[in-house]
Amino acid sequence: MPLAETIPDDALAPEVAARQRRLSVLAKAPAKQLLSCWKQTGLNPPVELLRGPETGLVALQGRAGGTGQPFHVGEVSATRVTVRIGSGQVGHAMISGRDTRKAQLVAVIDALAQDPAHADMIEEVIVAPLEALASEADAKLREETAATRVNFFTMVRGED
């Protein structure tokens, strides 16, 4: 019997969505900020590398207008790693770029976040601050972009 038939979709959705959000925030965070937040936790679990770190290329696909036919955009280098921490949780990471140390740290944080004893601290000390910094950077970029926007409907042609 396939797993999808034994577990209802709504039972997995909140956990899966939370993990996807966490991994997205961690993977996109600048390495210096990630390391700074990590040091605040004071955690240092024993770590066993299960796979990697491996660096390779990932093909990117795009769609014209977001809904058109898919086309090949190019490739981006990516690093992946899988670790097991001392308490038995397994963490995964795949980040863009070749920073193997960052990939390992993201995988360790992912594993720790699956441990109920550390999940809240990981969210409060690492994920939430990094997400707030990303939101601030995004808002600043949007503000800078909006300042260069031209509204052609308000321009006067010179004819009255």
mmCIF file of C-alpha atoms in Angstrom:
data_model
loop_
_atom_site.group_PDB
_atom_site.id
_atom_site.type_symbol
_atom_site.label_atom_id
_atom_site.label_comp_id
_atom_site.label_asym_id
_atom_site.label_seq_id
_atom_site.Cartn_x
_atom_site.Cartn_y
_atom_site.Cartn_z
ATOM 1 C CA MET A 1 0.000 0.000 0.000
ATOM 2 C CA PRO A 2 1.515 3.378 -0.983
ATOM 3 C CA LEU A 3 2.278 5.841 1.792
ATOM 4 C CA ALA A 4 -0.133 8.419 0.356
ATOM 5 C CA GLU A 5 -3.024 6.022 0.965
ATOM 6 C CA THR A 6 -2.123 5.367 4.602
ATOM 7 C CA ILE A 7 -1.614 8.956 5.775
ATOM 8 C CA PRO A 8 -4.149 11.661 4.928
ATOM 9 C CA ASP A 9 -2.744 14.722 3.133
ATOM 10 C CA ASP A 10 -3.904 17.137 5.821
ATOM 11 C CA ALA A 11 -1.953 15.230 8.506
ATOM 12 C CA LEU A 12 1.382 15.930 6.807
ATOM 13 C CA ALA A 13 0.686 19.368 5.404
ATOM 14 C CA PRO A 14 1.550 21.581 8.426
ATOM 15 C CA GLU A 15 4.805 19.741 9.208
ATOM 16 C CA VAL A 16 5.854 19.615 5.576
ATOM 17 C CA ALA A 17 4.999 23.273 5.001
ATOM 18 C CA ALA A 18 6.928 24.316 8.134
ATOM 19 C CA ARG A 19 9.989 22.322 7.093
ATOM 20 C CA GLN A 20 9.854 23.696 3.541
ATOM 21 C CA ARG A 21 9.667 27.238 4.909
ATOM 22 C CA ARG A 22 12.542 26.603 7.319
ATOM 23 C CA LEU A 23 14.796 25.066 4.665
ATOM 24 C CA SER A 24 13.984 27.874 2.236
ATOM 25 C CA VAL A 25 14.899 30.554 4.777
ATOM 26 C CA LEU A 26 18.113 28.755 5.759
ATOM 27 C CA ALA A 27 19.213 28.072 2.178
ATOM 28 C CA LYS A 28 18.672 31.691 1.089
ATOM 29 C CA ALA A 29 20.291 33.274 4.160
ATOM 30 C CA PRO A 30 23.761 34.813 3.784
ATOM 31 C CA ALA A 31 26.382 32.514 5.328
ATOM 32 C CA LYS A 32 27.662 35.140 7.786
ATOM 33 C CA GLN A 33 24.202 35.847 9.192
ATOM 34 C CA LEU A 34 23.416 32.129 9.402
ATOM 35 C CA LEU A 35 26.646 31.444 11.287
ATOM 36 C CA SER A 36 26.009 34.382 13.625
ATOM 37 C CA CYS A 37 22.554 33.062 14.543
ATOM 38 C CA TRP A 38 23.934 29.523 14.925
ATOM 39 C CA LYS A 39 26.578 30.667 17.411
ATOM 40 C CA GLN A 40 23.848 32.212 19.596
ATOM 41 C CA THR A 41 22.317 28.770 20.171
ATOM 42 C CA GLY A 42 25.445 27.318 21.793
ATOM 43 C CA LEU A 43 24.568 23.922 20.303
ATOM 44 C CA ASN A 44 27.289 21.569 19.118
ATOM 45 C CA PRO A 45 25.795 18.113 18.461
ATOM 46 C CA PRO A 46 27.889 15.196 17.229
ATOM 47 C CA VAL A 47 27.393 15.003 13.459
ATOM 48 C CA GLU A 48 27.794 12.071 11.082
ATOM 49 C CA LEU A 49 27.927 12.785 7.351
ATOM 50 C CA LEU A 50 25.622 10.402 5.513
ATOM 51 C CA ARG A 51 25.983 11.904 2.038
ATOM 52 C CA GLY A 52 28.176 14.624 0.649
ATOM 53 C CA PRO A 53 28.789 17.404 0.646
ATOM 54 C CA GLU A 54 28.473 17.142 -3.121
ATOM 55 C CA THR A 55 28.540 20.053 -5.531
ATOM 56 C CA GLY A 56 27.040 19.825 -8.997
ATOM 57 C CA LEU A 57 24.760 21.564 -11.457
ATOM 58 C CA VAL A 58 20.995 21.859 -11.329
ATOM 59 C CA ALA A 59 19.054 22.652 -14.504
ATOM 60 C CA LEU A 60 16.680 25.607 -14.269
ATOM 61 C CA GLN A 61 13.384 25.748 -16.134
ATOM 62 C CA GLY A 62 11.294 28.787 -16.829
ATOM 63 C CA ARG A 63 7.862 29.434 -18.285
ATOM 64 C CA ALA A 64 6.945 32.411 -20.410
ATOM 65 C CA GLY A 65 4.474 34.448 -18.413
ATOM 66 C CA GLY A 66 4.604 31.857 -15.653
ATOM 67 C CA THR A 67 2.110 29.612 -17.418
ATOM 68 C CA GLY A 68 3.539 29.020 -20.905
ATOM 69 C CA GLN A 69 5.589 26.175 -22.274
ATOM 70 C CA PRO A 70 8.628 25.282 -20.134
ATOM 71 C CA PHE A 71 12.039 26.210 -21.516
ATOM 72 C CA HIS A 72 15.616 25.679 -20.365
ATOM 73 C CA VAL A 73 17.010 28.795 -18.668
ATOM 74 C CA GLY A 74 20.439 27.457 -17.734
ATOM 75 C CA GLU A 75 22.243 25.771 -14.865
ATOM 76 C CA VAL A 76 23.191 26.831 -11.369
ATOM 77 C CA SER A 77 25.765 25.212 -9.115
ATOM 78 C CA ALA A 78 24.277 23.599 -6.033
ATOM 79 C CA THR A 79 25.626 21.793 -2.990
ATOM 80 C CA ARG A 80 23.774 19.073 -1.135
ATOM 81 C CA VAL A 81 24.504 17.222 2.075
ATOM 82 C CA THR A 82 22.765 14.811 4.443
ATOM 83 C CA VAL A 83 23.767 14.452 8.098
ATOM 84 C CA ARG A 84 22.690 12.535 11.193
ATOM 85 C CA ILE A 85 23.056 14.150 14.593
ATOM 86 C CA GLY A 86 23.749 12.286 17.834
ATOM 87 C CA SER A 87 20.069 12.063 18.814
ATOM 88 C CA GLY A 88 19.292 10.220 15.555
ATOM 89 C CA GLN A 89 17.523 12.905 13.489
ATOM 90 C CA VAL A 90 18.551 13.176 9.852
ATOM 91 C CA GLY A 91 18.882 16.585 8.225
ATOM 92 C CA HIS A 92 19.128 17.478 4.553
ATOM 93 C CA ALA A 93 20.257 20.597 2.745
ATOM 94 C CA MET A 94 20.526 21.761 -0.836
ATOM 95 C CA ILE A 95 21.786 25.281 -1.380
ATOM 96 C CA SER A 96 22.746 27.222 -4.450
ATOM 97 C CA GLY A 97 26.474 27.764 -4.790
ATOM 98 C CA ARG A 98 29.524 25.853 -3.613
ATOM 99 C CA ASP A 99 29.644 26.697 0.091
ATOM 100 C CA THR A 100 29.999 23.239 1.654
ATOM 101 C CA ARG A 101 30.255 24.602 5.210
ATOM 102 C CA LYS A 102 26.971 26.470 4.855
ATOM 103 C CA ALA A 103 25.288 23.375 3.389
ATOM 104 C CA GLN A 104 26.474 21.260 6.333
ATOM 105 C CA LEU A 105 25.262 23.854 8.819
ATOM 106 C CA VAL A 106 21.826 24.031 7.169
ATOM 107 C CA ALA A 107 21.569 20.225 7.319
ATOM 108 C CA VAL A 108 22.537 20.189 11.022
ATOM 109 C CA ILE A 109 19.972 22.893 11.792
ATOM 110 C CA ASP A 110 17.347 20.925 9.845
ATOM 111 C CA ALA A 111 18.098 17.822 11.921
ATOM 112 C CA LEU A 112 17.995 19.766 15.202
ATOM 113 C CA ALA A 113 14.685 21.383 14.240
ATOM 114 C CA GLN A 114 13.152 17.914 13.972
ATOM 115 C CA ASP A 115 14.095 17.227 17.600
ATOM 116 C CA PRO A 116 11.234 18.481 19.829
ATOM 117 C CA ALA A 117 13.784 19.519 22.476
ATOM 118 C CA HIS A 118 15.391 22.026 20.090
ATOM 119 C CA ALA A 119 12.645 22.913 17.604
ATOM 120 C CA ASP A 120 11.391 26.047 19.377
ATOM 121 C CA MET A 121 14.886 27.416 19.971
ATOM 122 C CA ILE A 122 15.853 26.843 16.310
ATOM 123 C CA GLU A 123 12.739 28.741 15.206
ATOM 124 C CA GLU A 124 13.209 31.642 17.631
ATOM 125 C CA VAL A 125 16.984 32.102 17.465
ATOM 126 C CA ILE A 126 17.762 31.182 13.847
ATOM 127 C CA VAL A 127 14.813 30.942 11.462
ATOM 128 C CA ALA A 128 12.630 33.862 12.595
ATOM 129 C CA PRO A 129 15.484 36.432 12.698
ATOM 130 C CA LEU A 130 16.794 35.312 9.298
ATOM 131 C CA GLU A 131 13.293 35.494 7.840
ATOM 132 C CA ALA A 132 12.860 39.010 9.254
ATOM 133 C CA LEU A 133 16.184 40.113 7.740
ATOM 134 C CA ALA A 134 15.158 38.684 4.372
ATOM 135 C CA SER A 135 11.815 40.503 4.558
ATOM 136 C CA GLU A 136 13.577 43.787 5.374
ATOM 137 C CA ALA A 137 15.974 43.341 2.454
ATOM 138 C CA ASP A 138 13.061 42.510 0.145
ATOM 139 C CA ALA A 139 11.116 45.584 1.300
ATOM 140 C CA LYS A 140 14.159 47.794 0.733
ATOM 141 C CA LEU A 141 14.633 46.402 -2.778
ATOM 142 C CA ARG A 142 10.937 46.921 -3.554
ATOM 143 C CA GLU A 143 11.181 50.511 -2.312
ATOM 144 C CA GLU A 144 14.244 51.207 -4.454
ATOM 145 C CA THR A 145 12.579 49.639 -7.457
ATOM 146 C CA ALA A 146 9.340 51.579 -6.927
ATOM 147 C CA ALA A 147 11.308 54.839 -6.942
ATOM 148 C CA THR A 148 12.363 54.166 -10.554
ATOM 149 C CA ARG A 149 8.894 53.255 -11.774
ATOM 150 C CA VAL A 150 7.395 55.421 -14.496
ATOM 151 C CA ASN A 151 3.638 55.812 -14.742
ATOM 152 C CA PHE A 152 2.973 56.556 -18.414
ATOM 153 C CA PHE A 153 -0.687 57.334 -17.819
ATOM 154 C CA THR A 154 0.136 60.528 -15.915
ATOM 155 C CA MET A 155 2.431 61.971 -18.573
ATOM 156 C CA VAL A 156 1.099 64.949 -20.522
ATOM 157 C CA ARG A 157 1.568 65.046 -24.287
ATOM 158 C CA GLY A 158 1.547 68.812 -24.505
ATOM 159 C CA GLU A 159 -1.876 69.037 -26.073
ATOM 160 C CA ASP A 160 -4.720 70.625 -24.104
#
